[in-house]
Each structure stands twice: as C-alpha cells, then as structure tokens.
PDB file of C-alpha atoms in Angstrom:
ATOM      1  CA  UNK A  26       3.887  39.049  -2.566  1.00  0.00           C
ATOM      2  CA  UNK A  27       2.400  36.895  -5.367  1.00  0.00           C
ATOM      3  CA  UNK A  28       0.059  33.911  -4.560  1.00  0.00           C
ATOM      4  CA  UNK A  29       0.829  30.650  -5.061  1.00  0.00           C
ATOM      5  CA  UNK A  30      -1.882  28.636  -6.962  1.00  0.00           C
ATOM      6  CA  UNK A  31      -1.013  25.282  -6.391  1.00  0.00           C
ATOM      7  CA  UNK A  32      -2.939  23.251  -9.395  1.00  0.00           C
ATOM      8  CA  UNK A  33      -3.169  20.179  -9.635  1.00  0.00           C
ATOM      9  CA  UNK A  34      -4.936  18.003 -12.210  1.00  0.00           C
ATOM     10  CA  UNK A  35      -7.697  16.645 -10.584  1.00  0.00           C
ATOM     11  CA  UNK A  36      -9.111  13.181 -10.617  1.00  0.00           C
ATOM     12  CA  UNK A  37     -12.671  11.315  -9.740  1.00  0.00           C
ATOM     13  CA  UNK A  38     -10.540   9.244  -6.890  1.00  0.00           C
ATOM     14  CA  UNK A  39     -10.635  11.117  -3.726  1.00  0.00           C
ATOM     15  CA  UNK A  40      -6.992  10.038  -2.602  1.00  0.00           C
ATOM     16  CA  UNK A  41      -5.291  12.001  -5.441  1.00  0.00           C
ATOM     17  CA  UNK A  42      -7.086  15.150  -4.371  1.00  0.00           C
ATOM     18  CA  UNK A  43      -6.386  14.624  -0.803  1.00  0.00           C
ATOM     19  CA  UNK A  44      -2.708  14.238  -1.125  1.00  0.00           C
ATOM     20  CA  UNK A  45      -2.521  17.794  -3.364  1.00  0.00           C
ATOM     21  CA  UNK A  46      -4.063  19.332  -0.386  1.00  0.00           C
ATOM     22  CA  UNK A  47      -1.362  17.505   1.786  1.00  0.00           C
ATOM     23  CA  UNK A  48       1.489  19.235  -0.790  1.00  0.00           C
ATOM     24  CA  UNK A  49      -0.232  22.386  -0.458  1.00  0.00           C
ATOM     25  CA  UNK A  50      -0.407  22.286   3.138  1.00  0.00           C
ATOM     26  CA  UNK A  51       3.034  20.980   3.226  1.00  0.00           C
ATOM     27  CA  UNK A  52       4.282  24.116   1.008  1.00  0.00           C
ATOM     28  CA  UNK A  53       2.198  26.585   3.315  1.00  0.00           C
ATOM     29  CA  UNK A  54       4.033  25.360   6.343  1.00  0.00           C
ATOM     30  CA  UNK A  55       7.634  25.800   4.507  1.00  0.00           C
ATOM     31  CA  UNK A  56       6.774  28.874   3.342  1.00  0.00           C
ATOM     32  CA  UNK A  57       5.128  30.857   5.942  1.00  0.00           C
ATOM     33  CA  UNK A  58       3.603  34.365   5.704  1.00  0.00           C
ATOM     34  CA  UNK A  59       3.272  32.819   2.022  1.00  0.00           C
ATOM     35  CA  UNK A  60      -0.647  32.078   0.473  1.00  0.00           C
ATOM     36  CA  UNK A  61      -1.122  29.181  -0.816  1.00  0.00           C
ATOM     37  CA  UNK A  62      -4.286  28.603  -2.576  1.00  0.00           C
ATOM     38  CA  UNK A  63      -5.056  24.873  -4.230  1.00  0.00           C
ATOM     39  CA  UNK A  64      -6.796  24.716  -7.500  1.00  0.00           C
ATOM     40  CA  UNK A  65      -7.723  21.923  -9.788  1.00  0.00           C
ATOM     41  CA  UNK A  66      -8.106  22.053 -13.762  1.00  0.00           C
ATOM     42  CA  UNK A  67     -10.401  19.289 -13.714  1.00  0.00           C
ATOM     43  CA  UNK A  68     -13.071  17.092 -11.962  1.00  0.00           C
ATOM     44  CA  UNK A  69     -12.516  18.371  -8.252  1.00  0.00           C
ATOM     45  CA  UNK A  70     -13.070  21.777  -6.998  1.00  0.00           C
ATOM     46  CA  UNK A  71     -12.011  24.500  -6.301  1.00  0.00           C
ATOM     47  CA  UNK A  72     -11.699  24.967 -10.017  1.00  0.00           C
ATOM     48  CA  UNK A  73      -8.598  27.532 -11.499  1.00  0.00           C
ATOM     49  CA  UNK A  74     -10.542  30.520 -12.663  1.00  0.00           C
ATOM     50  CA  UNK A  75     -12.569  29.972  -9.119  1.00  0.00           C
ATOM     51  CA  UNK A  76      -9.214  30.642  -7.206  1.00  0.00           C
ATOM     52  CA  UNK A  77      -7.876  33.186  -9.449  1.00  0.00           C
ATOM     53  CA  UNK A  78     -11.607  35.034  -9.320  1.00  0.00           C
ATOM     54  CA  UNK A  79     -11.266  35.509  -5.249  1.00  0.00           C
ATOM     55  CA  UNK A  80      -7.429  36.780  -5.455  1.00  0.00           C
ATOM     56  CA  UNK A  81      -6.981  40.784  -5.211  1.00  0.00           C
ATOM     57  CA  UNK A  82      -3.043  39.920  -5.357  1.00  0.00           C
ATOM     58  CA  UNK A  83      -0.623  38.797  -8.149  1.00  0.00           C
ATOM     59  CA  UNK A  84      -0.772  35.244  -8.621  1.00  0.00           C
ATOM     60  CA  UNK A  85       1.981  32.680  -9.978  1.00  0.00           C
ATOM     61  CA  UNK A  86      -0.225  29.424 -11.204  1.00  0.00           C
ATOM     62  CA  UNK A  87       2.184  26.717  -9.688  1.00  0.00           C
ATOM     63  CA  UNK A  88       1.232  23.271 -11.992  1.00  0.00           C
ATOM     64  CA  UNK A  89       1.483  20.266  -9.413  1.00  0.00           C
ATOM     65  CA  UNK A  90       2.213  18.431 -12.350  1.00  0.00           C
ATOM     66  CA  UNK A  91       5.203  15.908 -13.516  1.00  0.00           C
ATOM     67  CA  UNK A  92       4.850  15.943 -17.355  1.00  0.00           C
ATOM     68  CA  UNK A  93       4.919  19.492 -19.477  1.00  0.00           C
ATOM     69  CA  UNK A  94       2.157  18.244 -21.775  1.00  0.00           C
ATOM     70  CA  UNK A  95      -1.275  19.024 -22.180  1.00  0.00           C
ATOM     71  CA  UNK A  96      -2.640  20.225 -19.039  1.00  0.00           C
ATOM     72  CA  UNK A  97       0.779  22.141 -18.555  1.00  0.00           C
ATOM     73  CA  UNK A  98       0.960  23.630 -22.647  1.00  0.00           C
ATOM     74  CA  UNK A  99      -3.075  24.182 -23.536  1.00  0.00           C
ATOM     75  CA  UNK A 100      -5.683  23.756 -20.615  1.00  0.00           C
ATOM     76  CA  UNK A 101      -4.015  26.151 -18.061  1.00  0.00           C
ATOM     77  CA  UNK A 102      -2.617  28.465 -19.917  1.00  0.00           C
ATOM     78  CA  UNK A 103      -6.459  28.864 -21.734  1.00  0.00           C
ATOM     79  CA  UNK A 104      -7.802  28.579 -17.998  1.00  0.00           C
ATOM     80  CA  UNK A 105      -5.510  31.798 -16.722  1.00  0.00           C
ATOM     81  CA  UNK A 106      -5.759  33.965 -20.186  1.00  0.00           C
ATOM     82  CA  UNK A 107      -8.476  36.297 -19.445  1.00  0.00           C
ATOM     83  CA  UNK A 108      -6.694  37.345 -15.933  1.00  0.00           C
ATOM     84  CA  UNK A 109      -4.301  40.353 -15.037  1.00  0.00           C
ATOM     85  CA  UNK A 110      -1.140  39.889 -12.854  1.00  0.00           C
ATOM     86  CA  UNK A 111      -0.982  35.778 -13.328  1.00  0.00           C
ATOM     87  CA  UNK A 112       1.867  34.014 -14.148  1.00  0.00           C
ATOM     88  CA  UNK A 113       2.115  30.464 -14.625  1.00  0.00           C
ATOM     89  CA  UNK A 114       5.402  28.524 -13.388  1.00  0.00           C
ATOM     90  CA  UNK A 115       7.009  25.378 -14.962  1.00  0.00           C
ATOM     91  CA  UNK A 116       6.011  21.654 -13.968  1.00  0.00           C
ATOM     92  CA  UNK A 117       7.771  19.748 -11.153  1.00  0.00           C
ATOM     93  CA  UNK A 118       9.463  17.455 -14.306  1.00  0.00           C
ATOM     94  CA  UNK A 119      12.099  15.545 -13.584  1.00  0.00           C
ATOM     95  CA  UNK A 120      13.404  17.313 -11.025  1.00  0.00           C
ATOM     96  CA  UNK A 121      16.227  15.872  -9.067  1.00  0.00           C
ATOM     97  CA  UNK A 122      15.072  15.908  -5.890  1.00  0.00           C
ATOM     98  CA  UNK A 123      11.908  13.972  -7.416  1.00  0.00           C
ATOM     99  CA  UNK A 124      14.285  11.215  -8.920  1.00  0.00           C
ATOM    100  CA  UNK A 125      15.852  10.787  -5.586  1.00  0.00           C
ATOM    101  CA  UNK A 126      12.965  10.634  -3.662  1.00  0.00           C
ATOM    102  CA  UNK A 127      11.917   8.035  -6.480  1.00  0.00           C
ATOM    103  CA  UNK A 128      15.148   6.357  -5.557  1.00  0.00           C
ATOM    104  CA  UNK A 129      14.452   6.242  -1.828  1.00  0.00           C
ATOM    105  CA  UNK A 130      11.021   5.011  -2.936  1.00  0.00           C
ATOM    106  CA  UNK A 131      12.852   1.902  -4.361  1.00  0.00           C
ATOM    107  CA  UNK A 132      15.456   1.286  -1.669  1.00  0.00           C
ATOM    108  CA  UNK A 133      12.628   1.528   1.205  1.00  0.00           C
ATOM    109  CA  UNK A 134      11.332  -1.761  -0.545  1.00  0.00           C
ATOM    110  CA  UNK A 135      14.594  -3.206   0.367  1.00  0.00           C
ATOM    111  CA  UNK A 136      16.481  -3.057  -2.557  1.00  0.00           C
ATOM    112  CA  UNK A 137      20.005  -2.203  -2.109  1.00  0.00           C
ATOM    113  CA  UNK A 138      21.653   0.260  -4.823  1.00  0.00           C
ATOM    114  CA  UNK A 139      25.065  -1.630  -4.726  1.00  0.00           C
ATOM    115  CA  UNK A 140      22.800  -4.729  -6.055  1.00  0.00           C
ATOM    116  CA  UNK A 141      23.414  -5.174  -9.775  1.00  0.00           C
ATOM    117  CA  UNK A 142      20.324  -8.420  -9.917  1.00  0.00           C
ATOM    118  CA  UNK A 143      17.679  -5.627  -9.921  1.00  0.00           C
ATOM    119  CA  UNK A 144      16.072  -3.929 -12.448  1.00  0.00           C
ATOM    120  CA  UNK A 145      13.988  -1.146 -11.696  1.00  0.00           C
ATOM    121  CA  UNK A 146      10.283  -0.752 -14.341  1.00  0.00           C
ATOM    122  CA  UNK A 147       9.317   3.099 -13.857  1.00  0.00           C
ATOM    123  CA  UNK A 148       5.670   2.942 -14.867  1.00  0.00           C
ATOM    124  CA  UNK A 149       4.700   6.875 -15.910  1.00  0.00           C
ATOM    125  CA  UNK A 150       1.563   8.703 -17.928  1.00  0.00           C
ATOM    126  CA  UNK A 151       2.625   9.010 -21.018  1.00  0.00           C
ATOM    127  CA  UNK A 152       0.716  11.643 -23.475  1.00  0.00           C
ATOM    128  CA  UNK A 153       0.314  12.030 -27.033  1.00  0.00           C
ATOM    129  CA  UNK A 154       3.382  14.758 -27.022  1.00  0.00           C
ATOM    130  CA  UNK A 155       6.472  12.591 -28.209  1.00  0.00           C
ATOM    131  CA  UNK A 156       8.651  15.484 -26.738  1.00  0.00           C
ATOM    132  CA  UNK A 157       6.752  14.896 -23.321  1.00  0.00           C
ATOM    133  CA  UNK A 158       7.367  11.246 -23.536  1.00  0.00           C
ATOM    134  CA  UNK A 159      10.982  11.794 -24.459  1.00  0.00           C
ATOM    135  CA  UNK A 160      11.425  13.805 -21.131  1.00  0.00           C
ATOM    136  CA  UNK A 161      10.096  11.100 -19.067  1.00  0.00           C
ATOM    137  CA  UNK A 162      11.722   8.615 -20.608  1.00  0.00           C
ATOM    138  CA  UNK A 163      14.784  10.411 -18.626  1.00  0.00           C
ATOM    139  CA  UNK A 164      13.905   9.229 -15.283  1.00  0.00           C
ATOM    140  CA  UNK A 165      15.407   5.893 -15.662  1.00  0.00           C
ATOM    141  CA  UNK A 166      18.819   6.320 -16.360  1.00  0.00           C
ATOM    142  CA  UNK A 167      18.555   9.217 -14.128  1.00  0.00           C
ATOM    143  CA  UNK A 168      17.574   6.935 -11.648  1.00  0.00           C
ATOM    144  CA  UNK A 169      20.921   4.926 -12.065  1.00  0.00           C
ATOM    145  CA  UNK A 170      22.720   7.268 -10.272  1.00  0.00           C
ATOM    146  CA  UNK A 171      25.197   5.944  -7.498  1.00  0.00           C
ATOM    147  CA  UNK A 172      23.579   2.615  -8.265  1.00  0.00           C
ATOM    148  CA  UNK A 173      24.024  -0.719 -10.114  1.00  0.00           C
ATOM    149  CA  UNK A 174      20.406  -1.245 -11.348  1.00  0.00           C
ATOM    150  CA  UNK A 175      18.968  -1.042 -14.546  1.00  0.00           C
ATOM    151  CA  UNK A 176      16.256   0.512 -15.465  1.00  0.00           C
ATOM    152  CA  UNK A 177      13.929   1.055 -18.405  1.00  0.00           C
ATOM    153  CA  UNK A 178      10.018   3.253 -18.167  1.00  0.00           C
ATOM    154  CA  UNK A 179       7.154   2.172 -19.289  1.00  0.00           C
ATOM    155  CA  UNK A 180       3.900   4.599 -20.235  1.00  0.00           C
ATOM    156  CA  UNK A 181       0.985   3.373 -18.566  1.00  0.00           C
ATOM    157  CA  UNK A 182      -1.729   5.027 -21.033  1.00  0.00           C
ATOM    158  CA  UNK A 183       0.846   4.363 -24.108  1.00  0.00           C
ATOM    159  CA  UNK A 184       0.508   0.927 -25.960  1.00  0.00           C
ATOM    160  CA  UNK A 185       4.043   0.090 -26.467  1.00  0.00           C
ATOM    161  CA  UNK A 186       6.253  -0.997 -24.426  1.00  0.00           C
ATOM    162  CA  UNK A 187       3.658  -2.942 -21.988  1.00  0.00           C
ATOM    163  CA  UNK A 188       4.482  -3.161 -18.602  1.00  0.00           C
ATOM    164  CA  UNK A 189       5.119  -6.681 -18.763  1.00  0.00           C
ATOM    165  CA  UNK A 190       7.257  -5.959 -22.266  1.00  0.00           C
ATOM    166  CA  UNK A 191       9.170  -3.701 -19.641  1.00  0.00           C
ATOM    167  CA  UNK A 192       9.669  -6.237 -17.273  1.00  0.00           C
ATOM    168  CA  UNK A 193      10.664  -8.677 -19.975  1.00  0.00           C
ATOM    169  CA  UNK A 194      13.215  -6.525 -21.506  1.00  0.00           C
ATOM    170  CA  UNK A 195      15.110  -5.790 -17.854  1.00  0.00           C
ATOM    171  CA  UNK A 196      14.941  -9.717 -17.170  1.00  0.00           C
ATOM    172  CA  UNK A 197      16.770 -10.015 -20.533  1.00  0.00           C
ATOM    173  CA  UNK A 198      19.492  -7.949 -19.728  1.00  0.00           C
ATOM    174  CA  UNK A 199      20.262  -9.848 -16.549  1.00  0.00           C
ATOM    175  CA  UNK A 200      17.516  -8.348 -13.809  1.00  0.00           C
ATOM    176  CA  UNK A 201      17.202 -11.144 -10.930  1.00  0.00           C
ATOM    177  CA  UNK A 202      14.502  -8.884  -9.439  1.00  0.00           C
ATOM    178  CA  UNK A 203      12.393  -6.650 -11.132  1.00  0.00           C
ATOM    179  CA  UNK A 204      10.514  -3.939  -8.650  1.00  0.00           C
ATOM    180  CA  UNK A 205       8.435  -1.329  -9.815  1.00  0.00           C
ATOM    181  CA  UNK A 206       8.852   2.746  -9.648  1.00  0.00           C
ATOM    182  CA  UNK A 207       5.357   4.841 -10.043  1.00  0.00           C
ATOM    183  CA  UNK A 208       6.411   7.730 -11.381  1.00  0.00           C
ATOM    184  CA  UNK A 209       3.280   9.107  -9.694  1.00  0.00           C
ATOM    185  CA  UNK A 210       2.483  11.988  -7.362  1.00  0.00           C
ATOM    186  CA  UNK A 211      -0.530  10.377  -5.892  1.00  0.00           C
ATOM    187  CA  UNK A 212      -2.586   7.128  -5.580  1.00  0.00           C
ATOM    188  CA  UNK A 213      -5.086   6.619  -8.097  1.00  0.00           C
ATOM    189  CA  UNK A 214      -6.800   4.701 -10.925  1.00  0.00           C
ATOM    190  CA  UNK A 215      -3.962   4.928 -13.225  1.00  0.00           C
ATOM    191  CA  UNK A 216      -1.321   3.921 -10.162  1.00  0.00           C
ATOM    192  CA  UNK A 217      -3.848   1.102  -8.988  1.00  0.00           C
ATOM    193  CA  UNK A 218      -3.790   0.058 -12.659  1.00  0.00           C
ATOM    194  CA  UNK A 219       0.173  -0.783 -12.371  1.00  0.00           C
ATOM    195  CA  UNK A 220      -0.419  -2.303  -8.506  1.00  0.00           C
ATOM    196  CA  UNK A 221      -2.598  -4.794 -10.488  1.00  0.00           C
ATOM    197  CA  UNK A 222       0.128  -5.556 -12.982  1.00  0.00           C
ATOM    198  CA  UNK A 223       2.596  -6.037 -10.505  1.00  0.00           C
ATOM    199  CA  UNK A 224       0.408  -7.776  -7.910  1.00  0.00           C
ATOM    200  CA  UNK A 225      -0.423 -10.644 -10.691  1.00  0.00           C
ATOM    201  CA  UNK A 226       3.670 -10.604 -12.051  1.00  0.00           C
ATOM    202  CA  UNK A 227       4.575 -10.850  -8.073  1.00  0.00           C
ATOM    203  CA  UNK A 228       6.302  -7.692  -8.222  1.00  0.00           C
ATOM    204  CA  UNK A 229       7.047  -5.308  -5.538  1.00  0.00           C
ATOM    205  CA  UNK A 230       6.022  -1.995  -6.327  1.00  0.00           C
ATOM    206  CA  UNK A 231       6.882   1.795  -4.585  1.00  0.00           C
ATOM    207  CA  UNK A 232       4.650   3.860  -3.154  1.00  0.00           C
ATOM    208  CA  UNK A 233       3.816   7.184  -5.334  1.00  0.00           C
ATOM    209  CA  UNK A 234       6.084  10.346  -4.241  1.00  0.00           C
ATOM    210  CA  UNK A 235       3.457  11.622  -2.206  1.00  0.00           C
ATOM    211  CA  UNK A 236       3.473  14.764  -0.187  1.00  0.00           C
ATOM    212  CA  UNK A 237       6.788  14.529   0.738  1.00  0.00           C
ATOM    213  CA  UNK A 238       9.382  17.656   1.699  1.00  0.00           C
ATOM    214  CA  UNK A 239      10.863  17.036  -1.513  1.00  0.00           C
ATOM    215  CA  UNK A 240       7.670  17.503  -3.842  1.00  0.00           C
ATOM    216  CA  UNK A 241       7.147  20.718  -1.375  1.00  0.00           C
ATOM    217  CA  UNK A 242      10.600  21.936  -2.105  1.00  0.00           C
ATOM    218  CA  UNK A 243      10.254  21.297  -5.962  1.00  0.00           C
ATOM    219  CA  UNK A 244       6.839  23.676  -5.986  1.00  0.00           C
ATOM    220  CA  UNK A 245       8.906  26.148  -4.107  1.00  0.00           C
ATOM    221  CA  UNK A 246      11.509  26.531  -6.287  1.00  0.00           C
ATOM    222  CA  UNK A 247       8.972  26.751  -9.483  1.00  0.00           C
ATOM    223  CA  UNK A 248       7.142  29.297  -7.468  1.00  0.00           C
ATOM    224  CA  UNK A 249      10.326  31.346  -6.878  1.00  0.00           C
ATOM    225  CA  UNK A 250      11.722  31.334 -10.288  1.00  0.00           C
ATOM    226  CA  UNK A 251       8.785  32.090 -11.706  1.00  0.00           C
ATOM    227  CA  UNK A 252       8.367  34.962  -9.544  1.00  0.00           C
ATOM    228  CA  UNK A 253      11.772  36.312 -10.113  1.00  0.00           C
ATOM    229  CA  UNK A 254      11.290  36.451 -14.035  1.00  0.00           C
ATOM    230  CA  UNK A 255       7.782  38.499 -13.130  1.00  0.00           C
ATOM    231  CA  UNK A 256      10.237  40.920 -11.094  1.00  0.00           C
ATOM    232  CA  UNK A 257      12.885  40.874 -13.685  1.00  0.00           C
ATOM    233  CA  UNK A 258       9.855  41.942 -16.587  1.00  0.00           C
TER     234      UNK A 258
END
C-alpha cells in the first residue's frame, strides 16, 4: 500500500496548519490501516522531501490544495523529482462535494436557497495562471445549483474585480443581501483579509471549508485515483 502524503501549503498563521493536521487526521480515521503522513511545501514543518526521506514505501503526494497553479504545477513536482516510487495526485479543485459544502457554508448563515434577494461574493486566491483563475472562476455558477442566488468570485490577491466591485456588481443585478463565500480551506491572513472587508461592508461571511468529511472524502478520492493509474503503469 502506497502512503498518503497529505501536503499542504503551509502558512506563518498557526490555524491554517492546525486545521491540515485536522484533514489529515480526519482522512486517517476514514481510511484505516491507511498511512497518512502530513507535509508542508512551505513555512511549517514537516517539510515534503522530510516526509518522503523517512518513507521505505511507495508514496502518492496528495496536494491539500484548491487551485492547480503554482504550488500544484512547479514547487511540488521539483520538491518530489529526485525520489523513486512517488506519485503526485491532482488538487481537491472544484470538486463537487467542495461546492456543496461551500453551499451549506452559505445556508448555515441563514440564507435560504429558494431566496432570489441574495447574492452570494466567493472571495478565492487567485494566481498569476489565467487558466487557474478561469477554473475558479467556476465555483460560482456552480454554486447556483438548486438555488435562486447569484453569484459572481472575486480573487483576493488579484486587483480586479475588488471585493467591493464584487459586491457592487451582484447589488446591480438585483442582490437584496450580499453574503460572502471563502473559497478557503482554512483560516488565515488572506481569509482574515476578506472578514475585514466584509466586517466594514456589514456583510455576513462563511466560515472556510475546514476539516470537514467532505474535504476528507475529496483527498481520498485523489489518493485513490492516483493510485490506480500507478497500478495501471
């Protein structure tokens, strides 16, 4: 049986490490007999090439990621080169169990989906990869689904559209209430960055997806199709 690496970015704010550990314990307890290992590419340890330098096993590098962009394309990929027997699986992307739990996130503010006064502002990373911006640009009108919102995203490190541009343009097309979606995994300074934003609008605003059974179940099924194409080789 292959490891799963479970790697997440990292980050200098202690809650976003603590809730990949939650996922990976999470995963673990779905999964068991299974090792899960966590690994971060950046700024928390245990780094990747730590992990993958203590394994004896096959390994399948499991990104606890949302966007297929840099960290997904370059830095892991150059992380897990020099090692035998490691495959890396795809990101969680916009999975559809992470746009429902993104719509439960919304409705647990009590918003209800039959309402067609709300408009719903996904706030997401965005990157300097147009395709990877494209993708997440998705999660809106996926988001629709079995409801009477509208939505539009907005990319938090991107300069255009604003968050408040966001807002603005859902107001204009007939939004009552505007609420806000993180398109997060985890707390953090880029998530506290849109709490601000939507603290001083007097917006409501989601919690991140968190640890949740769904996030769990989305690394699971990267894991496993990854590690049926290393079977299938």
């Amino acid at each position: 049986m292959s490891t799963l690496v479970l790697t997440a970015h990292g980050s200098k704010d202690p809650r976003s490490a603590a809730n990949a550990s939650a996922v990976a314990h999470r995963v673990a307890r779905m999964r068991p007999g299974l090792d899960v290992r966590l690994a971060f590419c950046e700024l928390n340890t245990p780094s990747l090439a730590d992990v993958l330098s203590e394994l004896s096993d096959p390994a399948i590098v499991t990104p606890l990621l949302l966007s297929d962009a840099y960290h997904a394309r370059i830095d892991i990929p150059g992380q897990i080169a020099g090692f035998a027997d490691v495959r890396q699986a795809d990101v969680l992307g916009e999975d559809p169990r992470l746009v429902s739990l993104l719509r439960r996130r919304v409705t647990e503010l009590g918003v209800s989906r039959l309402d067609d006064r709300v408009g719903v502002l996904v706030a997401a990373i965005g990157s300097s990869d147009a395709t990877a911006n494209a993708r997440t640009a998705r999660i809106a009108p996926k988001l629709l689904a079995g409801t009477r919102w509208s939505a539009t995203t907005a990319l938090v490190t991107r300069p255009e559209p604003s968050l408040a541009e966001a807002a603005d343009a859902l107001r204009r097309r007939g939004a009552r209430r505007v609420v806000v979606a993180p398109w997060f995994l985890a707390p953090g300074r880029l998530p506290d960055r849109v709490q601000r934003f939507a603290d001083d609008a007097g917006l409501a605003m989601a919690p991140p997806l968190g640890s949740h059974a769904l996030v769990a179940e989305t690394v699971l099924d990267r894991f496993d199709r990854a590690l049926a194409e290393r079977v299938a080789a």
